[in-house]
């Protein structure tokens, strides 16, 4: 081809040569040319190969996306930590029934995927219907005063002058978790006319089981006869009300509701919309009064289950009892658990609870006052009464896929941070919860820990927030429902495991080990930092102009200041310390099981190496440990008015971030909880030259010290008590949090026991901090009736969610000096 293109430009051919060559050319034209055939064949093969390569690449990419999506929703292949059948009524009868509905004021269910549920609602006529625990519904105080986590509980609720005391006792027997009974005592505080009170006792199904009403005189629901897969036959009996103390009958009006249920999350709506002011309360010799009674249901919604509800309307005071009797106990039952028999059982369980509490925590022997002991009992009981059982699917999103997908069907048995705000499972909260639960009931704590590890997917990831089932999802703002597969959470479950290790049965630990190993390897792989032995939380907020400092929800410390400009170059100090703890615990676990422990031991040693820690995270210019990243301290929120658009209303001003000085790679100046992590998790050696600086910052009132505990961010920090957005007040920017203060007490107690130059200083700080924290949490409980999410650093007042008997209940361990 090359020569042909140039031929016309060459020297002209002579006539004789043209004649001689003509026959040769004609012969060549009559047969195909080898070179051109080879060229066309090669081009065709190249094109086919390219198309094949592109097709294979597309197929590989699609397979990779499918594989990642599949692994996202596929449970981990190792044997389950909770063996199949081990939570049922035969294998675990004492934990089968429980107050496993933390989002309602009073209710019980079983540890079954589609459980029959029972509950209580009430209505002071002229006020609002009460059912689910809400943050701002006007109920002034409520919480469990005693609860043993198994068989017994006493709760007090105060609502606009009404005092409700709800009590339950379980009685073992049969094949389906035994019997139980409730007692509800209702009275009014103070003087003056009492409003009519309606109490609504209900039983409902959610897709399995049948209920049959047993009526008395056609209007009173005397009992419910039911059948369910894991309950067999059972009878729920609503006994007539009596006067306070159980003396004599009490006049009451009765109504009942039988309706289809579109979902358990709609129970409140169903009852509220069924109320009609169409009945008259007519006690003999007393004025007649109108009241709301139940009638009808929710129109137009297909039922998924059944609801049978018993309404009792009466004047106060009054006592009402409900019994649940299992059909499988019938032959062995000595009598109904009601009246004097129930009173005796409640008294017996209360005495046993108090003795067990003293045997466990020893507060009486320490000279703790009776009011403080009652407070500590209530803190533990509110955590135990907040344990829930959940079933459903999380909504998940992979970083490689746009569309969210439902996760694997899961079950979770867990404590919750707050019955009002957060009645669901939170991963890093649960490790703190288990520190307390493991002291009270190690078997219960081991069961909860195993349930959490069974949430592991094929990659080794556990979603940090567990929103399982319609009832749980109904309480969550939509923007928080989706769980992102690159987002971790502090592995605090390992704190609890470290405490459980010495006495845990080896078969149990062998079930846990493959899952713990996979979880730790996922953390190590996905949260790796830019250099060896550094780590970086994924999932920071991605809109830098919206936030004063983009949040890091994955760290658990939400708005604690990090590098102002998120980047792949960040080194997060707290995560590095958590990984050091994880390596240490896994090394101990592997050694106990006879597994290879050297890799974990070596990693733990490297992450605990104080010289390496200094090189990566000690900031000489700040005099403390710190994160490292692309950071500018010269940032502020300013109001901006977007440019007007012709023909449209003036745009709303927006609060946006301004950066007055360009960011650069540097240590982040934010002295606070993160700075303390090498001390909190006791990575620093007892003779570390860095300990005096940290102890000094802790005790400095211009930095972290307050009369109420350690504040989360130093007063002299640039972002101390600064809002993050217009609608985002400071959270971890100055408030006192009990969980981190507990870690501080635990660490100071440890350093005070070890010979070293800072021993006395650590002991002094420990004594002062323990007194301040315990005294303030108790004082706020006495004033308000609640444990709180956090406490204001200026005056110690409770803030945020209440009740918050999650990690704030760790005050019990601080009172007992049990670390």
PDB file of C-alpha atoms in Angstrom, residues 491-708:
ATOM      1  CA  UNK A 491     -15.806  -1.674  68.322  1.00  0.00           C
ATOM      2  CA  UNK A 492     -16.913  -1.240  71.929  1.00  0.00           C
ATOM      3  CA  UNK A 493     -18.323  -4.785  71.949  1.00  0.00           C
ATOM      4  CA  UNK A 494     -14.695  -5.785  72.498  1.00  0.00           C
ATOM      5  CA  UNK A 495     -14.632  -3.780  75.735  1.00  0.00           C
ATOM      6  CA  UNK A 496     -17.454  -5.980  76.967  1.00  0.00           C
ATOM      7  CA  UNK A 497     -15.877  -9.160  75.625  1.00  0.00           C
ATOM      8  CA  UNK A 498     -12.673  -8.356  77.517  1.00  0.00           C
ATOM      9  CA  UNK A 499     -14.716  -8.313  80.719  1.00  0.00           C
ATOM     10  CA  UNK A 500     -16.598 -11.514  79.813  1.00  0.00           C
ATOM     11  CA  UNK A 501     -13.536 -13.514  78.672  1.00  0.00           C
ATOM     12  CA  UNK A 502     -12.356 -15.056  81.965  1.00  0.00           C
ATOM     13  CA  UNK A 503     -15.647 -16.824  82.740  1.00  0.00           C
ATOM     14  CA  UNK A 504     -17.201 -17.360  79.297  1.00  0.00           C
ATOM     15  CA  UNK A 505     -17.694 -21.022  78.251  1.00  0.00           C
ATOM     16  CA  UNK A 506     -15.225 -22.141  75.583  1.00  0.00           C
ATOM     17  CA  UNK A 507     -17.918 -23.401  73.136  1.00  0.00           C
ATOM     18  CA  UNK A 508     -19.480 -19.932  73.264  1.00  0.00           C
ATOM     19  CA  UNK A 509     -16.139 -18.255  72.559  1.00  0.00           C
ATOM     20  CA  UNK A 510     -15.454 -20.649  69.682  1.00  0.00           C
ATOM     21  CA  UNK A 511     -18.728 -19.588  68.041  1.00  0.00           C
ATOM     22  CA  UNK A 512     -17.808 -15.937  68.454  1.00  0.00           C
ATOM     23  CA  UNK A 513     -14.212 -16.101  67.255  1.00  0.00           C
ATOM     24  CA  UNK A 514     -14.705 -16.422  63.452  1.00  0.00           C
ATOM     25  CA  UNK A 515     -17.160 -13.530  63.497  1.00  0.00           C
ATOM     26  CA  UNK A 516     -14.998 -11.298  65.672  1.00  0.00           C
ATOM     27  CA  UNK A 517     -12.030 -12.056  63.429  1.00  0.00           C
ATOM     28  CA  UNK A 518     -14.025 -11.155  60.294  1.00  0.00           C
ATOM     29  CA  UNK A 519     -15.329  -7.936  61.887  1.00  0.00           C
ATOM     30  CA  UNK A 520     -11.875  -6.851  62.990  1.00  0.00           C
ATOM     31  CA  UNK A 521     -10.379  -7.654  59.578  1.00  0.00           C
ATOM     32  CA  UNK A 522     -13.136  -5.607  57.909  1.00  0.00           C
ATOM     33  CA  UNK A 523     -12.299  -2.653  60.174  1.00  0.00           C
ATOM     34  CA  UNK A 524      -8.591  -3.043  59.479  1.00  0.00           C
ATOM     35  CA  UNK A 525      -9.147  -3.258  55.723  1.00  0.00           C
ATOM     36  CA  UNK A 526     -11.801  -0.614  55.131  1.00  0.00           C
ATOM     37  CA  UNK A 527     -10.786   2.037  57.666  1.00  0.00           C
ATOM     38  CA  UNK A 528      -7.057   1.989  56.919  1.00  0.00           C
ATOM     39  CA  UNK A 529      -5.269   5.336  56.898  1.00  0.00           C
ATOM     40  CA  UNK A 530      -2.713   6.839  54.532  1.00  0.00           C
ATOM     41  CA  UNK A 531       0.314   5.322  56.315  1.00  0.00           C
ATOM     42  CA  UNK A 532       0.967   1.992  58.005  1.00  0.00           C
ATOM     43  CA  UNK A 533      -0.620   1.803  61.462  1.00  0.00           C
ATOM     44  CA  UNK A 534      -2.892   4.785  60.802  1.00  0.00           C
ATOM     45  CA  UNK A 535      -6.658   4.723  60.464  1.00  0.00           C
ATOM     46  CA  UNK A 536      -9.376   6.985  59.101  1.00  0.00           C
ATOM     47  CA  UNK A 537     -13.115   6.973  59.753  1.00  0.00           C
ATOM     48  CA  UNK A 538     -15.046   6.722  56.497  1.00  0.00           C
ATOM     49  CA  UNK A 539     -18.393   8.421  55.913  1.00  0.00           C
ATOM     50  CA  UNK A 540     -17.702  12.014  56.944  1.00  0.00           C
ATOM     51  CA  UNK A 541     -20.219  14.601  55.715  1.00  0.00           C
ATOM     52  CA  UNK A 542     -19.576  15.471  52.093  1.00  0.00           C
ATOM     53  CA  UNK A 543     -20.917  19.050  51.869  1.00  0.00           C
ATOM     54  CA  UNK A 544     -18.064  21.176  53.261  1.00  0.00           C
ATOM     55  CA  UNK A 545     -19.895  24.471  52.776  1.00  0.00           C
ATOM     56  CA  UNK A 546     -22.884  23.423  54.844  1.00  0.00           C
ATOM     57  CA  UNK A 547     -21.093  22.460  58.065  1.00  0.00           C
ATOM     58  CA  UNK A 548     -18.772  24.484  60.230  1.00  0.00           C
ATOM     59  CA  UNK A 549     -16.899  21.192  60.621  1.00  0.00           C
ATOM     60  CA  UNK A 550     -18.172  18.174  58.647  1.00  0.00           C
ATOM     61  CA  UNK A 551     -19.522  15.540  61.039  1.00  0.00           C
ATOM     62  CA  UNK A 552     -18.036  12.077  61.549  1.00  0.00           C
ATOM     63  CA  UNK A 553     -21.066  10.055  62.612  1.00  0.00           C
ATOM     64  CA  UNK A 554     -19.150   6.793  62.241  1.00  0.00           C
ATOM     65  CA  UNK A 555     -16.847   7.734  65.135  1.00  0.00           C
ATOM     66  CA  UNK A 556     -19.785   7.985  67.538  1.00  0.00           C
ATOM     67  CA  UNK A 557     -18.587  11.486  68.427  1.00  0.00           C
ATOM     68  CA  UNK A 558     -20.717  13.028  65.648  1.00  0.00           C
ATOM     69  CA  UNK A 559     -19.731  16.736  65.531  1.00  0.00           C
ATOM     70  CA  UNK A 560     -16.467  16.530  67.479  1.00  0.00           C
ATOM     71  CA  UNK A 561     -14.044  18.741  65.501  1.00  0.00           C
ATOM     72  CA  UNK A 562     -11.894  16.922  62.932  1.00  0.00           C
ATOM     73  CA  UNK A 563      -9.890  18.229  59.986  1.00  0.00           C
ATOM     74  CA  UNK A 564     -11.915  21.051  58.442  1.00  0.00           C
ATOM     75  CA  UNK A 565     -11.552  19.617  54.927  1.00  0.00           C
ATOM     76  CA  UNK A 566     -12.152  15.834  54.825  1.00  0.00           C
ATOM     77  CA  UNK A 567      -9.549  13.982  52.785  1.00  0.00           C
ATOM     78  CA  UNK A 568      -7.906  10.612  52.362  1.00  0.00           C
ATOM     79  CA  UNK A 569      -4.852  11.956  54.210  1.00  0.00           C
ATOM     80  CA  UNK A 570      -6.556  12.117  57.612  1.00  0.00           C
ATOM     81  CA  UNK A 571      -5.242  10.175  60.589  1.00  0.00           C
ATOM     82  CA  UNK A 572      -7.851   9.669  63.306  1.00  0.00           C
ATOM     83  CA  UNK A 573      -6.423   9.142  66.768  1.00  0.00           C
ATOM     84  CA  UNK A 574      -9.465   7.590  68.447  1.00  0.00           C
ATOM     85  CA  UNK A 575      -9.892   4.947  65.734  1.00  0.00           C
ATOM     86  CA  UNK A 576      -6.227   3.976  66.023  1.00  0.00           C
ATOM     87  CA  UNK A 577      -6.709   3.471  69.772  1.00  0.00           C
ATOM     88  CA  UNK A 578      -9.865   1.413  69.231  1.00  0.00           C
ATOM     89  CA  UNK A 579      -7.939  -0.823  66.829  1.00  0.00           C
ATOM     90  CA  UNK A 580      -5.199  -1.270  69.412  1.00  0.00           C
ATOM     91  CA  UNK A 581      -7.831  -2.393  71.918  1.00  0.00           C
ATOM     92  CA  UNK A 582      -9.325  -4.761  69.329  1.00  0.00           C
ATOM     93  CA  UNK A 583      -5.979  -6.360  68.545  1.00  0.00           C
ATOM     94  CA  UNK A 584      -5.278  -6.834  72.263  1.00  0.00           C
ATOM     95  CA  UNK A 585      -8.639  -8.491  72.963  1.00  0.00           C
ATOM     96  CA  UNK A 586      -8.499 -10.726  69.898  1.00  0.00           C
ATOM     97  CA  UNK A 587      -4.974 -11.848  70.840  1.00  0.00           C
ATOM     98  CA  UNK A 588      -6.220 -12.837  74.300  1.00  0.00           C
ATOM     99  CA  UNK A 589      -9.257 -14.608  72.836  1.00  0.00           C
ATOM    100  CA  UNK A 590      -7.220 -16.487  70.222  1.00  0.00           C
ATOM    101  CA  UNK A 591      -4.684 -17.599  72.838  1.00  0.00           C
ATOM    102  CA  UNK A 592      -7.473 -18.789  75.143  1.00  0.00           C
ATOM    103  CA  UNK A 593      -8.890 -20.873  72.274  1.00  0.00           C
ATOM    104  CA  UNK A 594      -5.535 -22.270  71.151  1.00  0.00           C
ATOM    105  CA  UNK A 595      -5.754 -20.357  67.866  1.00  0.00           C
ATOM    106  CA  UNK A 596      -2.952 -18.411  66.197  1.00  0.00           C
ATOM    107  CA  UNK A 597      -2.627 -15.218  68.203  1.00  0.00           C
ATOM    108  CA  UNK A 598       0.743 -13.855  67.081  1.00  0.00           C
ATOM    109  CA  UNK A 599      -0.644 -11.560  64.310  1.00  0.00           C
ATOM    110  CA  UNK A 600      -3.027  -9.879  66.774  1.00  0.00           C
ATOM    111  CA  UNK A 601      -0.358  -9.680  69.461  1.00  0.00           C
ATOM    112  CA  UNK A 602       2.108  -8.085  67.040  1.00  0.00           C
ATOM    113  CA  UNK A 603      -0.444  -5.632  65.712  1.00  0.00           C
ATOM    114  CA  UNK A 604      -1.482  -4.710  69.234  1.00  0.00           C
ATOM    115  CA  UNK A 605       2.146  -4.155  70.199  1.00  0.00           C
ATOM    116  CA  UNK A 606       2.729  -1.900  67.167  1.00  0.00           C
ATOM    117  CA  UNK A 607      -0.417   0.144  67.789  1.00  0.00           C
ATOM    118  CA  UNK A 608       0.488   0.468  71.479  1.00  0.00           C
ATOM    119  CA  UNK A 609       4.077   1.480  70.750  1.00  0.00           C
ATOM    120  CA  UNK A 610       4.375   4.858  72.457  1.00  0.00           C
ATOM    121  CA  UNK A 611       7.177   6.099  70.180  1.00  0.00           C
ATOM    122  CA  UNK A 612       5.167   5.346  67.032  1.00  0.00           C
ATOM    123  CA  UNK A 613       2.088   6.906  68.619  1.00  0.00           C
ATOM    124  CA  UNK A 614       4.166  10.025  69.319  1.00  0.00           C
ATOM    125  CA  UNK A 615       5.412  10.236  65.744  1.00  0.00           C
ATOM    126  CA  UNK A 616       1.949   9.928  64.203  1.00  0.00           C
ATOM    127  CA  UNK A 617      -0.259  11.808  66.669  1.00  0.00           C
ATOM    128  CA  UNK A 618       1.679  13.942  69.153  1.00  0.00           C
ATOM    129  CA  UNK A 619       1.346  17.621  68.211  1.00  0.00           C
ATOM    130  CA  UNK A 620       4.217  19.559  69.870  1.00  0.00           C
ATOM    131  CA  UNK A 621       2.689  22.889  68.906  1.00  0.00           C
ATOM    132  CA  UNK A 622      -0.549  21.898  70.695  1.00  0.00           C
ATOM    133  CA  UNK A 623       1.028  20.024  73.601  1.00  0.00           C
ATOM    134  CA  UNK A 624      -1.349  17.084  73.194  1.00  0.00           C
ATOM    135  CA  UNK A 625      -2.309  14.139  70.998  1.00  0.00           C
ATOM    136  CA  UNK A 626      -4.409  15.046  67.970  1.00  0.00           C
ATOM    137  CA  UNK A 627      -5.885  14.025  64.640  1.00  0.00           C
ATOM    138  CA  UNK A 628      -3.967  14.972  61.497  1.00  0.00           C
ATOM    139  CA  UNK A 629      -5.473  16.188  58.224  1.00  0.00           C
ATOM    140  CA  UNK A 630      -6.110  18.994  55.764  1.00  0.00           C
ATOM    141  CA  UNK A 631      -7.191  21.639  58.227  1.00  0.00           C
ATOM    142  CA  UNK A 632      -7.891  25.318  58.666  1.00  0.00           C
ATOM    143  CA  UNK A 633      -8.818  26.860  61.998  1.00  0.00           C
ATOM    144  CA  UNK A 634     -10.015  30.037  60.265  1.00  0.00           C
ATOM    145  CA  UNK A 635     -13.555  28.931  59.450  1.00  0.00           C
ATOM    146  CA  UNK A 636     -16.898  30.465  60.385  1.00  0.00           C
ATOM    147  CA  UNK A 637     -20.575  30.286  59.475  1.00  0.00           C
ATOM    148  CA  UNK A 638     -21.896  33.350  57.635  1.00  0.00           C
ATOM    149  CA  UNK A 639     -25.287  34.260  56.225  1.00  0.00           C
ATOM    150  CA  UNK A 640     -25.386  34.249  52.432  1.00  0.00           C
ATOM    151  CA  UNK A 641     -28.218  35.398  50.188  1.00  0.00           C
ATOM    152  CA  UNK A 642     -28.313  33.430  46.928  1.00  0.00           C
ATOM    153  CA  UNK A 643     -28.567  35.446  43.728  1.00  0.00           C
ATOM    154  CA  UNK A 644     -32.189  36.409  42.904  1.00  0.00           C
ATOM    155  CA  UNK A 645     -33.968  34.737  40.020  1.00  0.00           C
ATOM    156  CA  UNK A 646     -36.142  37.050  37.900  1.00  0.00           C
ATOM    157  CA  UNK A 647     -39.844  36.439  38.378  1.00  0.00           C
ATOM    158  CA  UNK A 648     -39.398  34.447  41.592  1.00  0.00           C
ATOM    159  CA  UNK A 649     -39.647  35.391  45.290  1.00  0.00           C
ATOM    160  CA  UNK A 650     -36.418  36.523  46.966  1.00  0.00           C
ATOM    161  CA  UNK A 651     -34.354  33.466  47.969  1.00  0.00           C
ATOM    162  CA  UNK A 652     -34.068  32.542  51.638  1.00  0.00           C
ATOM    163  CA  UNK A 653     -30.714  33.426  53.216  1.00  0.00           C
ATOM    164  CA  UNK A 654     -28.497  30.432  53.956  1.00  0.00           C
ATOM    165  CA  UNK A 655     -25.933  29.907  56.688  1.00  0.00           C
ATOM    166  CA  UNK A 656     -22.809  28.711  54.886  1.00  0.00           C
ATOM    167  CA  UNK A 657     -19.220  28.105  55.850  1.00  0.00           C
ATOM    168  CA  UNK A 658     -16.527  30.596  54.957  1.00  0.00           C
ATOM    169  CA  UNK A 659     -12.860  29.639  54.984  1.00  0.00           C
ATOM    170  CA  UNK A 660     -10.697  32.682  55.678  1.00  0.00           C
ATOM    171  CA  UNK A 661      -7.405  30.830  55.528  1.00  0.00           C
ATOM    172  CA  UNK A 662      -6.645  27.981  53.132  1.00  0.00           C
ATOM    173  CA  UNK A 663      -6.332  24.562  54.736  1.00  0.00           C
ATOM    174  CA  UNK A 664      -3.008  22.771  54.949  1.00  0.00           C
ATOM    175  CA  UNK A 665      -1.853  19.375  56.261  1.00  0.00           C
ATOM    176  CA  UNK A 666      -1.468  19.783  60.016  1.00  0.00           C
ATOM    177  CA  UNK A 667      -2.559  18.533  63.409  1.00  0.00           C
ATOM    178  CA  UNK A 668      -6.106  19.503  64.344  1.00  0.00           C
ATOM    179  CA  UNK A 669      -6.296  21.875  67.302  1.00  0.00           C
ATOM    180  CA  UNK A 670      -9.293  20.449  69.192  1.00  0.00           C
ATOM    181  CA  UNK A 671      -8.327  19.466  72.722  1.00  0.00           C
ATOM    182  CA  UNK A 672     -10.991  17.176  74.119  1.00  0.00           C
ATOM    183  CA  UNK A 673     -12.123  13.584  74.343  1.00  0.00           C
ATOM    184  CA  UNK A 674     -10.260  12.475  71.206  1.00  0.00           C
ATOM    185  CA  UNK A 675      -6.999  13.868  72.624  1.00  0.00           C
ATOM    186  CA  UNK A 676      -7.415  11.651  75.687  1.00  0.00           C
ATOM    187  CA  UNK A 677      -7.893   8.339  73.880  1.00  0.00           C
ATOM    188  CA  UNK A 678      -4.331   7.040  74.414  1.00  0.00           C
ATOM    189  CA  UNK A 679      -5.038   7.496  78.130  1.00  0.00           C
ATOM    190  CA  UNK A 680      -8.703   6.401  78.039  1.00  0.00           C
ATOM    191  CA  UNK A 681      -7.845   3.018  76.515  1.00  0.00           C
ATOM    192  CA  UNK A 682      -4.642   2.819  78.591  1.00  0.00           C
ATOM    193  CA  UNK A 683      -2.204   2.632  75.703  1.00  0.00           C
ATOM    194  CA  UNK A 684       0.240   5.011  77.395  1.00  0.00           C
ATOM    195  CA  UNK A 685       2.788   3.407  79.671  1.00  0.00           C
ATOM    196  CA  UNK A 686       2.628   4.361  83.334  1.00  0.00           C
ATOM    197  CA  UNK A 687       5.890   6.319  83.027  1.00  0.00           C
ATOM    198  CA  UNK A 688       4.971   8.019  79.734  1.00  0.00           C
ATOM    199  CA  UNK A 689       6.264  11.591  79.514  1.00  0.00           C
ATOM    200  CA  UNK A 690       2.947  12.473  77.830  1.00  0.00           C
ATOM    201  CA  UNK A 691       0.786  11.570  80.825  1.00  0.00           C
ATOM    202  CA  UNK A 692       1.432  14.817  82.770  1.00  0.00           C
ATOM    203  CA  UNK A 693       0.162  16.949  79.863  1.00  0.00           C
ATOM    204  CA  UNK A 694      -3.034  14.897  79.540  1.00  0.00           C
ATOM    205  CA  UNK A 695      -3.631  14.814  83.293  1.00  0.00           C
ATOM    206  CA  UNK A 696      -3.052  18.558  83.391  1.00  0.00           C
ATOM    207  CA  UNK A 697      -5.581  19.209  80.615  1.00  0.00           C
ATOM    208  CA  UNK A 698      -8.118  17.017  82.382  1.00  0.00           C
ATOM    209  CA  UNK A 699      -7.787  18.994  85.623  1.00  0.00           C
ATOM    210  CA  UNK A 700      -7.577  22.444  84.011  1.00  0.00           C
ATOM    211  CA  UNK A 701     -10.885  24.309  84.443  1.00  0.00           C
ATOM    212  CA  UNK A 702     -10.115  26.412  81.363  1.00  0.00           C
ATOM    213  CA  UNK A 703      -9.913  23.204  79.391  1.00  0.00           C
ATOM    214  CA  UNK A 704     -11.713  19.942  80.341  1.00  0.00           C
ATOM    215  CA  UNK A 705     -12.437  20.053  84.077  1.00  0.00           C
ATOM    216  CA  UNK A 706     -15.894  20.925  85.433  1.00  0.00           C
ATOM    217  CA  UNK A 707     -17.584  20.251  88.790  1.00  0.00           C
ATOM    218  CA  UNK A 708     -19.835  17.765  86.916  1.00  0.00           C
TER     219      UNK A 708
END
